[in-house]
Short mmCIF file of C-alpha atoms and ligand atoms in Angstrom, two decimals:
data_model
loop_
_atom_site.label_atom_id
_atom_site.label_comp_id
_atom_site.label_asym_id
_atom_site.label_seq_id
_atom_site.Cartn_x
_atom_site.Cartn_y
_atom_site.Cartn_z
CA MET A 67 22.04 63.41 -208.41
CA GLY A 68 24.36 65.15 -210.81
CA SER A 69 24.87 63.88 -214.03
CA PHE A 70 22.75 61.73 -216.80
CA TYR A 71 23.44 59.19 -219.66
CA PHE A 72 21.89 59.46 -222.63
CA GLU A 73 21.85 56.80 -225.53
CA THR A 74 18.88 57.52 -228.61
CA PHE A 75 17.05 55.11 -230.51
CA GLY A 76 14.90 56.46 -233.91
CA CYS A 77 15.09 59.25 -236.16
CA GLN A 78 16.18 62.71 -236.05
CA MET A 79 13.59 64.00 -234.46
CA ASN A 80 14.68 61.71 -231.46
CA VAL A 81 18.01 63.04 -231.77
CA ALA A 82 15.92 66.61 -231.54
CA ASP A 83 14.73 65.11 -228.59
CA SER A 84 17.41 64.06 -226.66
CA ASP A 85 19.45 67.23 -227.48
CA SER A 86 16.57 69.77 -226.13
CA VAL A 87 15.94 67.20 -222.90
CA SER A 88 19.62 67.38 -222.32
CA LEU A 89 19.47 71.22 -222.36
CA ALA A 90 17.13 71.37 -219.86
CA LEU A 91 19.07 68.97 -217.89
CA MET A 92 22.20 70.98 -218.53
CA HIS A 93 20.59 74.12 -217.36
CA ARG A 94 19.27 72.49 -213.61
CA GLY A 95 22.73 71.74 -213.51
CA TYR A 96 23.24 68.09 -214.62
CA THR A 97 26.92 67.38 -216.25
CA ARG A 98 26.49 64.78 -219.53
CA CYS A 99 28.63 61.63 -218.73
CA GLU A 100 29.90 59.49 -221.72
CA THR A 101 29.51 55.98 -220.00
CA ALA A 102 26.23 55.02 -218.13
CA GLN A 103 28.08 53.35 -215.43
CA GLU A 104 28.89 56.89 -213.96
CA ALA A 105 25.91 58.43 -214.18
CA ASP A 106 23.65 59.46 -211.91
CA LEU A 107 20.34 59.12 -214.22
CA LEU A 108 19.83 57.13 -217.93
CA ILE A 109 17.38 57.91 -219.83
CA VAL A 110 16.87 56.09 -223.13
CA ASN A 111 14.62 57.53 -226.14
CA THR A 112 12.93 55.27 -227.47
CA CYS A 113 11.02 54.39 -231.33
CA SER A 114 8.32 52.39 -232.54
CA VAL A 115 8.16 52.58 -236.53
CA ARG A 116 9.22 48.53 -236.49
CA GLU A 117 8.94 45.79 -234.28
CA HIS A 118 13.24 45.64 -234.28
CA ALA A 119 13.81 49.55 -232.58
CA GLU A 120 11.74 48.31 -229.95
CA VAL A 121 13.64 44.92 -229.02
CA ARG A 122 16.80 46.57 -229.22
CA ALA A 123 15.39 49.66 -226.80
CA LYS A 124 14.04 46.90 -224.55
CA MET A 125 17.23 45.38 -224.17
CA ARG A 126 18.81 48.28 -223.36
CA LEU A 127 16.52 48.60 -220.63
CA SER A 128 16.99 45.55 -219.22
CA GLN A 129 20.56 46.15 -219.16
CA PHE A 130 19.92 49.27 -217.51
CA ALA A 131 17.86 48.20 -214.61
CA ALA A 132 20.50 45.30 -213.83
CA LEU A 133 22.84 47.70 -214.37
CA LYS A 134 21.00 49.80 -211.23
CA ARG A 135 20.18 47.33 -208.93
CA SER A 136 23.82 45.86 -208.39
CA SER A 137 25.21 49.76 -208.59
CA GLN A 138 26.91 51.30 -205.23
CA SER A 139 24.90 54.26 -206.08
CA PRO A 140 21.91 55.13 -206.74
CA LYS A 141 20.76 55.80 -210.35
CA LYS A 142 17.55 56.93 -211.75
CA LEU A 143 16.17 55.29 -215.16
CA TRP A 144 14.02 56.96 -217.52
CA VAL A 145 12.63 56.12 -220.64
CA ILE A 146 11.30 59.21 -223.35
CA GLY A 147 10.12 59.12 -226.57
CA CYS A 148 7.96 56.87 -229.14
CA MET A 149 7.48 53.64 -227.15
CA ALA A 150 6.96 55.46 -224.13
CA GLU A 151 4.31 56.98 -225.93
CA ARG A 152 3.00 53.89 -227.24
CA ALA A 153 3.43 51.17 -224.56
CA GLY A 154 3.25 54.38 -221.58
CA ASP A 155 3.11 52.48 -218.12
CA SER A 156 3.04 49.04 -218.45
CA LEU A 157 7.01 48.94 -219.33
CA ARG A 158 7.20 49.44 -216.19
CA LYS A 159 5.58 46.41 -215.29
CA GLU A 160 7.30 44.60 -218.00
CA ILE A 161 11.00 46.02 -216.71
CA ARG A 162 11.18 46.57 -213.31
CA GLY A 163 13.09 49.45 -212.19
CA ILE A 164 11.87 52.09 -214.14
CA ASP A 165 11.28 55.48 -212.80
CA ALA A 166 9.38 57.68 -215.45
CA VAL A 167 7.93 57.34 -218.40
CA ILE A 168 7.85 60.34 -220.33
CA GLY A 169 6.00 59.95 -224.26
CA ALA A 170 6.79 61.64 -226.66
CA THR A 171 3.99 64.24 -227.11
CA ARG A 172 5.02 65.32 -223.36
CA LEU A 173 8.58 66.28 -224.81
CA GLU A 174 7.94 69.35 -226.56
CA PHE A 175 6.94 71.23 -223.62
CA ILE A 176 9.76 69.07 -221.18
CA ASP A 177 10.84 72.36 -219.18
CA GLN A 178 7.82 72.69 -218.34
CA PHE A 179 7.61 69.37 -215.69
CA ILE A 180 10.73 68.54 -215.66
CA ASP A 181 11.85 70.32 -212.15
CA GLY A 182 8.62 68.42 -211.07
CA LEU A 183 11.06 65.37 -212.07
CA LEU A 184 14.61 66.05 -210.86
CA PRO A 185 15.63 68.69 -208.00
CA ILE A 186 17.98 71.39 -209.66
CA SER A 187 21.58 70.19 -208.72
CA GLY A 188 23.71 72.65 -207.18
CA GLY A 189 19.92 74.44 -205.89
CA GLU A 190 20.86 77.26 -208.85
CA LYS A 191 19.54 76.96 -212.73
CA VAL A 192 23.04 77.14 -214.89
CA PRO A 193 23.11 79.95 -217.69
CA ALA A 194 22.69 78.22 -221.52
CA ALA A 195 25.73 79.19 -222.87
CA LEU A 196 27.42 76.50 -220.73
CA ALA A 197 25.52 73.92 -222.49
CA GLN A 198 26.76 74.05 -225.80
CA SER A 199 26.45 71.24 -228.89
CA GLY A 200 27.82 70.77 -231.76
CA PRO A 201 28.20 73.03 -235.30
CA SER A 202 25.04 71.26 -236.75
CA ILE A 203 21.99 70.74 -235.11
CA PHE A 204 18.43 69.73 -235.61
CA VAL A 205 15.59 72.19 -235.41
CA PRO A 206 11.81 71.11 -235.54
CA ILE A 207 9.97 73.06 -237.59
CA THR A 208 7.05 70.40 -237.27
CA ARG A 209 5.26 67.73 -234.46
CA GLY A 210 3.78 65.16 -235.23
CA CYS A 211 2.04 63.78 -238.39
CA ASP A 212 -1.83 63.64 -240.11
CA ASN A 213 -0.98 61.82 -242.63
CA PHE A 214 -1.96 58.42 -242.10
CA CYS A 215 0.54 55.63 -244.27
CA THR A 216 -1.57 52.30 -243.99
CA TYR A 217 1.76 51.00 -242.15
CA CYS A 218 3.23 53.55 -240.42
CA ILE A 219 2.75 53.78 -235.84
CA VAL A 220 3.87 57.70 -236.22
CA PRO A 221 0.58 59.24 -235.80
CA TYR A 222 -0.50 57.73 -233.42
CA VAL A 223 3.30 58.02 -231.01
CA ARG A 224 3.45 61.56 -232.35
CA GLY A 225 -0.12 63.01 -232.39
CA ARG A 226 -2.31 65.54 -234.74
CA GLU A 227 0.56 67.64 -236.94
CA HIS A 228 1.12 70.86 -235.69
CA SER A 229 3.67 73.69 -237.12
CA ILE A 230 5.68 75.81 -234.62
CA PRO A 231 5.20 79.43 -235.19
CA ALA A 232 8.16 80.71 -237.94
CA ALA A 233 9.15 83.72 -234.37
CA ASP A 234 9.89 80.81 -232.26
CA ILE A 235 12.33 79.20 -234.72
CA GLU A 236 13.67 82.48 -235.83
CA THR A 237 14.23 82.94 -232.31
CA GLN A 238 15.88 79.78 -231.56
CA VAL A 239 18.25 79.32 -234.67
CA ARG A 240 19.91 82.90 -233.89
CA GLN A 241 20.74 81.93 -230.36
CA ARG A 242 21.94 78.32 -231.29
CA VAL A 243 23.99 80.39 -234.06
CA GLU A 244 25.90 82.54 -231.48
CA LEU A 245 26.26 79.57 -229.08
CA GLY A 246 28.07 78.16 -232.29
CA ALA A 247 26.16 76.42 -234.21
CA ARG A 248 26.75 76.64 -238.45
CA GLU A 249 24.79 74.16 -240.22
CA ILE A 250 20.80 73.37 -238.92
CA THR A 251 18.67 70.96 -240.12
CA LEU A 252 15.03 71.67 -240.54
CA LEU A 253 13.04 68.76 -238.59
CA GLY A 254 9.40 67.75 -239.60
CA GLN A 255 7.71 64.22 -240.65
CA ASN A 256 6.10 66.21 -243.37
CA VAL A 257 8.41 69.82 -243.57
CA ASN A 258 6.18 70.87 -246.83
CA SER A 259 3.00 70.55 -245.14
CA TYR A 260 4.71 73.48 -243.06
CA ARG A 261 2.42 76.32 -242.27
CA GLU A 262 1.66 79.53 -240.19
CA ASN A 263 -1.13 81.94 -241.35
CA ASP A 264 0.06 82.02 -245.18
CA LEU A 265 3.86 81.28 -244.64
CA GLY A 266 4.88 78.13 -245.88
CA LEU A 267 8.54 75.94 -246.12
CA PRO A 268 9.98 77.90 -249.17
CA ALA A 269 9.32 81.62 -246.91
CA LEU A 270 9.98 79.89 -243.84
CA LEU A 271 13.90 79.08 -245.81
CA ARG A 272 14.45 82.56 -247.08
CA ARG A 273 13.70 83.68 -243.92
CA LEU A 274 16.05 81.57 -241.96
CA GLU A 275 18.70 82.85 -244.81
CA LYS A 276 18.91 85.98 -243.84
CA ILE A 277 20.93 85.25 -239.71
CA ASP A 278 24.13 86.48 -239.15
CA GLY A 279 26.98 83.42 -238.92
CA LEU A 280 24.27 80.55 -240.19
CA LEU A 281 26.33 79.07 -243.49
CA ARG A 282 23.78 76.09 -244.30
CA ILE A 283 20.77 74.90 -243.93
CA ARG A 284 19.17 71.54 -244.50
CA PHE A 285 15.44 69.95 -243.96
CA THR A 286 13.95 66.84 -244.05
CA THR A 287 11.65 64.45 -244.46
CA SER A 288 9.92 66.13 -247.38
CA HIS A 289 6.29 64.03 -248.80
CA PRO A 290 6.34 63.36 -252.45
CA LYS A 291 2.91 64.46 -252.61
CA ASP A 292 3.53 68.39 -250.91
CA CYS A 293 6.55 69.08 -252.62
CA SER A 294 5.89 72.34 -254.40
CA LEU A 295 8.21 73.72 -256.84
CA GLU A 296 8.84 76.98 -255.61
CA LEU A 297 10.24 74.78 -252.75
CA LEU A 298 12.76 73.47 -255.61
CA ASP A 299 13.24 77.29 -256.65
CA THR A 300 13.85 78.48 -253.71
CA MET A 301 16.89 75.96 -253.12
CA ALA A 302 17.72 76.04 -256.96
CA ALA A 303 18.57 80.20 -256.13
CA SER A 304 20.22 79.98 -252.33
CA ASN A 305 24.05 79.12 -251.89
CA ARG A 306 22.92 78.30 -248.26
CA ILE A 307 20.17 75.92 -248.52
CA VAL A 308 21.51 72.57 -249.40
CA HIS A 309 20.90 70.63 -252.91
CA HIS A 310 19.37 67.72 -251.28
CA MET A 311 15.90 66.33 -251.42
CA HIS A 312 15.40 63.33 -249.32
CA VAL A 313 12.17 62.56 -250.65
CA PRO A 314 10.98 58.82 -249.84
CA VAL A 315 8.89 57.06 -251.90
CA GLN A 316 8.26 53.80 -250.08
CA ALA A 317 7.41 51.52 -252.93
CA GLY A 318 7.31 51.46 -257.13
CA SER A 319 3.79 50.07 -257.68
CA ASP A 320 0.85 52.54 -257.98
CA ARG A 321 -1.51 49.54 -256.68
CA VAL A 322 0.98 49.40 -253.55
CA LEU A 323 1.48 53.15 -252.68
CA ASP A 324 -2.29 53.28 -253.05
CA ALA A 325 -2.31 50.81 -250.56
CA MET A 326 -0.12 52.93 -248.57
CA ASN A 327 -1.95 55.89 -248.40
CA ARG A 328 0.24 57.79 -249.61
CA GLY A 329 -1.13 60.13 -252.66
CA TYR A 330 0.36 60.21 -255.23
CA THR A 331 1.24 57.67 -258.27
CA LYS A 332 4.77 56.38 -259.32
CA THR A 333 3.75 58.75 -262.54
CA THR A 334 3.72 61.97 -260.38
CA TYR A 335 6.22 60.92 -257.79
CA LEU A 336 9.22 60.72 -261.21
CA LYS A 337 7.55 64.23 -262.15
CA LEU A 338 8.63 65.79 -258.73
CA ILE A 339 12.13 63.53 -259.42
CA ASP A 340 12.43 65.36 -263.05
CA ALA A 341 11.52 68.55 -261.55
CA ILE A 342 14.93 68.52 -258.98
CA LYS A 343 17.32 67.25 -261.76
CA THR A 344 16.28 69.70 -264.11
CA ARG A 345 16.59 72.34 -261.38
CA MET A 346 19.80 71.67 -259.87
CA PRO A 347 21.52 68.90 -262.25
CA HIS A 348 23.83 67.97 -258.85
CA ALA A 349 20.95 67.76 -256.29
CA ASP A 350 21.79 64.37 -254.18
CA ILE A 351 18.43 62.59 -254.13
CA THR A 352 17.91 60.16 -251.30
CA THR A 353 14.82 57.84 -250.27
CA ASP A 354 13.07 55.99 -247.83
CA VAL A 355 11.96 52.36 -249.75
CA MET A 356 10.35 49.29 -248.03
CA VAL A 357 9.40 46.19 -249.48
CA GLY A 358 7.06 43.03 -248.21
CA PHE A 359 3.88 45.32 -247.79
CA PRO A 360 0.80 42.72 -247.16
CA SER A 361 0.40 41.88 -250.37
CA GLU A 362 2.91 42.86 -252.48
CA THR A 363 3.75 40.67 -255.49
CA GLU A 364 6.76 40.26 -257.30
CA SER A 365 5.81 41.77 -260.31
CA GLU A 366 5.07 44.78 -258.17
CA PHE A 367 8.44 44.78 -256.09
CA LYS A 368 10.45 44.43 -259.85
CA GLU A 369 8.87 47.83 -260.03
CA THR A 370 10.33 49.24 -256.90
CA LEU A 371 14.13 47.57 -258.35
CA ASP A 372 12.57 49.70 -261.91
CA LEU A 373 11.68 52.97 -259.85
CA PHE A 374 15.17 52.43 -258.17
CA THR A 375 17.41 51.94 -261.93
CA GLN A 376 15.87 54.75 -263.53
CA VAL A 377 15.78 57.68 -260.39
CA GLN A 378 19.89 57.02 -259.78
CA TYR A 379 19.73 57.67 -255.76
CA THR A 380 22.21 58.90 -254.22
CA GLN A 381 21.56 56.28 -250.92
CA ALA A 382 18.14 55.10 -249.96
CA PHE A 383 17.33 53.62 -246.30
CA MET A 384 15.80 50.46 -247.55
CA PHE A 385 13.27 48.72 -245.11
CA ALA A 386 11.77 45.24 -245.07
CA TYR A 387 7.79 45.65 -243.90
CA SER A 388 7.10 45.54 -239.91
CA PRO A 389 3.42 45.38 -238.92
CA ARG A 390 2.41 48.07 -236.52
CA GLU A 391 -0.30 47.10 -233.72
CA GLY A 392 -3.23 49.80 -234.07
CA THR A 393 -2.61 50.14 -238.26
CA VAL A 394 -4.77 50.00 -241.23
CA ALA A 395 -1.68 47.68 -242.44
CA ALA A 396 -1.71 45.39 -239.75
CA GLN A 397 -5.48 44.48 -239.93
CA HIS A 398 -4.37 42.71 -243.34
CA LYS A 399 -2.75 39.21 -243.51
CA GLU A 400 0.46 39.20 -243.88
CA SER A 401 1.10 37.27 -247.30
CA ILE A 402 4.63 37.66 -247.58
CA SER A 403 7.19 35.03 -245.62
CA GLU A 404 10.21 37.01 -243.86
CA GLU A 405 12.47 34.81 -245.38
CA GLU A 406 11.19 35.94 -248.93
CA LYS A 407 11.19 39.85 -247.52
CA LYS A 408 14.78 39.67 -246.90
CA THR A 409 15.64 37.64 -250.63
CA ARG A 410 13.89 41.29 -251.68
CA LEU A 411 15.38 43.77 -249.58
CA ALA A 412 19.09 41.75 -249.78
CA GLU A 413 18.27 42.31 -253.97
CA LEU A 414 17.14 45.87 -253.54
CA ILE A 415 20.35 46.09 -251.17
CA ASP A 416 22.78 45.15 -253.55
CA ILE A 417 21.46 47.35 -256.70
CA GLN A 418 21.29 50.37 -254.74
CA THR A 419 24.62 49.68 -253.48
CA ALA A 420 26.57 50.08 -256.65
CA ILE A 421 24.88 53.16 -257.86
CA THR A 422 25.45 54.81 -254.08
CA LYS A 423 29.22 54.00 -255.12
CA ARG A 424 29.01 54.96 -258.79
CA LYS A 425 27.13 58.12 -257.54
CA TYR A 426 30.77 59.27 -254.78
CA GLN A 427 33.14 57.77 -257.63
CA GLU A 428 31.97 60.24 -259.95
CA MET A 429 32.95 62.73 -257.77
CA VAL A 430 37.03 61.96 -257.94
CA GLY A 431 38.67 64.76 -258.87
CA GLN A 432 35.80 67.05 -258.36
CA ASN A 433 35.33 70.27 -255.70
CA THR A 434 33.22 70.47 -253.15
CA ARG A 435 32.95 72.43 -250.35
CA VAL A 436 32.36 70.53 -246.57
CA LEU A 437 31.60 71.69 -243.62
CA ILE A 438 33.63 70.18 -240.69
CA THR A 439 31.51 68.47 -238.21
CA CYS A 440 34.05 66.68 -235.87
CA GLN A 441 37.31 65.16 -235.57
CA GLN A 442 37.34 61.30 -236.52
CA ASP A 443 37.53 58.73 -233.43
CA GLY A 444 41.64 58.99 -232.34
CA ARG A 445 42.42 60.66 -235.21
CA ASP A 446 43.87 63.74 -234.97
CA ARG A 447 44.08 64.85 -239.04
CA LEU A 448 41.51 63.72 -240.01
CA TRP A 449 38.12 65.64 -240.53
CA MET A 450 34.34 64.70 -240.64
CA GLY A 451 31.43 66.20 -242.51
CA GLN A 452 29.34 66.78 -244.88
CA ASN A 453 29.29 67.84 -248.06
CA SER A 454 26.69 70.46 -250.15
CA GLY A 455 24.65 67.69 -251.31
CA SER A 456 24.18 64.56 -249.18
CA LYS A 457 27.36 62.96 -248.92
CA LYS A 458 29.51 62.02 -246.36
CA THR A 459 33.27 63.19 -246.42
CA LEU A 460 36.46 62.84 -244.75
CA CYS A 461 39.00 65.92 -244.48
CA SER A 462 42.99 65.79 -243.80
CA GLY A 463 44.65 68.94 -243.13
CA GLU A 464 45.87 71.50 -240.51
CA ASN A 465 44.46 74.00 -238.65
CA ILE A 466 40.68 73.28 -239.17
CA ALA A 467 37.64 72.83 -236.69
CA PRO A 468 34.41 71.73 -235.96
CA GLY A 469 32.01 74.46 -237.68
CA ASP A 470 34.61 75.10 -240.55
CA LEU A 471 33.22 75.80 -244.20
CA LEU A 472 36.41 74.44 -246.63
CA ASP A 473 36.79 74.41 -250.38
CA VAL A 474 38.29 70.38 -251.19
CA LYS A 475 39.27 68.69 -253.52
CA VAL A 476 38.14 64.41 -253.54
CA VAL A 477 41.01 62.79 -254.04
CA ARG A 478 39.32 59.55 -253.62
CA SER A 479 36.00 57.65 -252.38
CA THR A 480 35.58 54.38 -250.30
CA GLY A 481 31.72 53.87 -251.89
CA MET A 482 30.22 55.99 -249.11
CA THR A 483 32.57 58.38 -248.14
CA LEU A 484 34.47 60.54 -250.07
CA MET A 485 38.33 61.40 -248.99
CA CYS A 486 39.36 65.24 -249.73
CA GLU A 487 41.95 67.32 -249.27
CA ARG A 488 41.61 71.14 -248.59
CA ILE A 489 42.32 74.09 -251.16
CA SER A 490 44.55 76.18 -250.01
N1 LIG B 784 7.68 61.29 -242.63
C1 LIG B 784 9.12 59.94 -243.18
C2 LIG B 784 9.22 59.00 -242.72
C3 LIG B 784 9.17 58.28 -240.91
S1 LIG B 784 9.49 56.43 -240.50
C4 LIG B 784 8.12 59.98 -243.87
O1 LIG B 784 7.26 59.80 -244.82
O2 LIG B 784 8.87 59.47 -245.00
C5 LIG B 784 10.76 56.19 -241.49
C6 LIG B 784 10.95 55.47 -242.53
O3 LIG B 784 9.91 54.36 -242.21
C7 LIG B 784 9.39 55.31 -243.83
O4 LIG B 784 10.09 56.28 -244.68
C8 LIG B 784 9.49 53.70 -243.82
O5 LIG B 784 10.29 53.35 -245.35
C9 LIG B 784 10.13 53.31 -242.78
N2 LIG B 784 8.88 52.69 -241.63
C10 LIG B 784 7.60 53.30 -241.23
N3 LIG B 784 6.61 52.54 -240.90
C11 LIG B 784 7.68 50.69 -241.21
C12 LIG B 784 7.08 49.38 -240.99
N4 LIG B 784 5.78 49.60 -240.30
N5 LIG B 784 7.06 48.73 -241.34
C13 LIG B 784 9.00 49.01 -242.48
N6 LIG B 784 9.38 50.04 -242.02
C14 LIG B 784 8.24 51.59 -242.04
FE1 LIG B 785 4.27 58.09 -241.41
FE2 LIG B 785 3.89 58.74 -243.05
FE3 LIG B 785 3.16 60.61 -241.56
FE4 LIG B 785 5.83 59.60 -242.48
S1 LIG B 785 4.05 60.84 -243.69
S2 LIG B 785 5.38 59.71 -240.54
S3 LIG B 785 5.45 57.63 -242.93
S4 LIG B 785 2.16 58.22 -241.65
FE1 LIG B 786 10.98 58.43 -235.26
FE2 LIG B 786 10.72 56.39 -234.85
FE3 LIG B 786 9.29 57.74 -233.58
S1 LIG B 786 11.28 56.69 -236.63
S2 LIG B 786 8.52 59.85 -234.53
S3 LIG B 786 11.63 57.55 -233.14
S4 LIG B 786 8.37 56.17 -234.44
#
């Protein structure tokens, strides 16, 4: 037992959890490997947000169980995360060969019980400094969710919302910056509801901004109902907090928004968008949306299309509604066929893809600042990064390294990536 292999499904919170489980394992002398074949421990971090996410995770688990059976050396298989929380030990009956099921709510305290699951490899703990990851890291500031949007499984698999103490967040960020992190993305299902006594998200951002060596701060997800003008003012005044707001709209019709229990109307949402645009004219605004929520009419769907044309998002994550057992919406009969959902989704994607393309194209000829995150696979002079909004970049040049913050000129757009050249 000495090496592990990770496969992570789902959102950035899962990436952060996989990262902290990896660190805990490395701290105990385990090494990460690149393929499942060579690993002693296989871990699948799962998502339950849509049916499709669960199907994919189960497929992977079955493949790993088969690999475990056919392998010469003994292997262990763990399933962790949101589907592990939802399905629990029933997964072990469904897929033979799973050794441990660790639900998402237990991952916050992984350090406290991992010793009971695994021996320390080599008998000795390894200093954290040996367990470094890349220049851009995710840092959860809240966990769980109390919003209970009627379609959503997250509150059931992640539990009640709580904020992590600001001092703990700051300590963690300082440690990671010392180990080479240059950019943090603060995470929560609703980061706007972060609160420790009278310290909210804007004050937390101002506090973290002061950390030497930390070049950039991002945060996600902002729930439109809790997004304050103080937050927007804090962003606008800062040159370290990126000008990117991810504000999931979910639907463009007031009746559907109400049925979803989102807590805002189209009018209040558009007011927020205006406030963002007024304070940060070049900000990237992105969103999540779904089509085919139970009883969504054709004209309500059209309201979503209209809203997309009006807002002009830089990018959008677009989904077909997927009923999740145990949620309020799943009790309603589905009135929209899978076929119809697909048609609506395709129409929305068409409109948004054209907008995204144009948003990227508008950047050609302009200067922007990118944080280099890694090298593009197999290319020694091509570097991936992200600009000071939400746009993906590829930068060519000599003497570039992950963690560099570079001024670049955009020379071309592929529609979803800005091709850049370093200035001086
Ligand atoms: N906390 C975030 C998002 C969590 S899940 C928020 O409040 O926006 C990410 C996205 O998945 C959601 O924004 C929503 O668009 C989508 N989603 C959630 N449940 C879904 C379901 N049952 N069917 C389809 N899409 C869903
Ligand atoms: Fe789900 Fe709504 Fe919570 Fe987001 S805010 S995680 S969509 S319940
Ligand atoms: Fe994230 Fe999926 Fe869980 S979206 S919180 S990994 S259900």
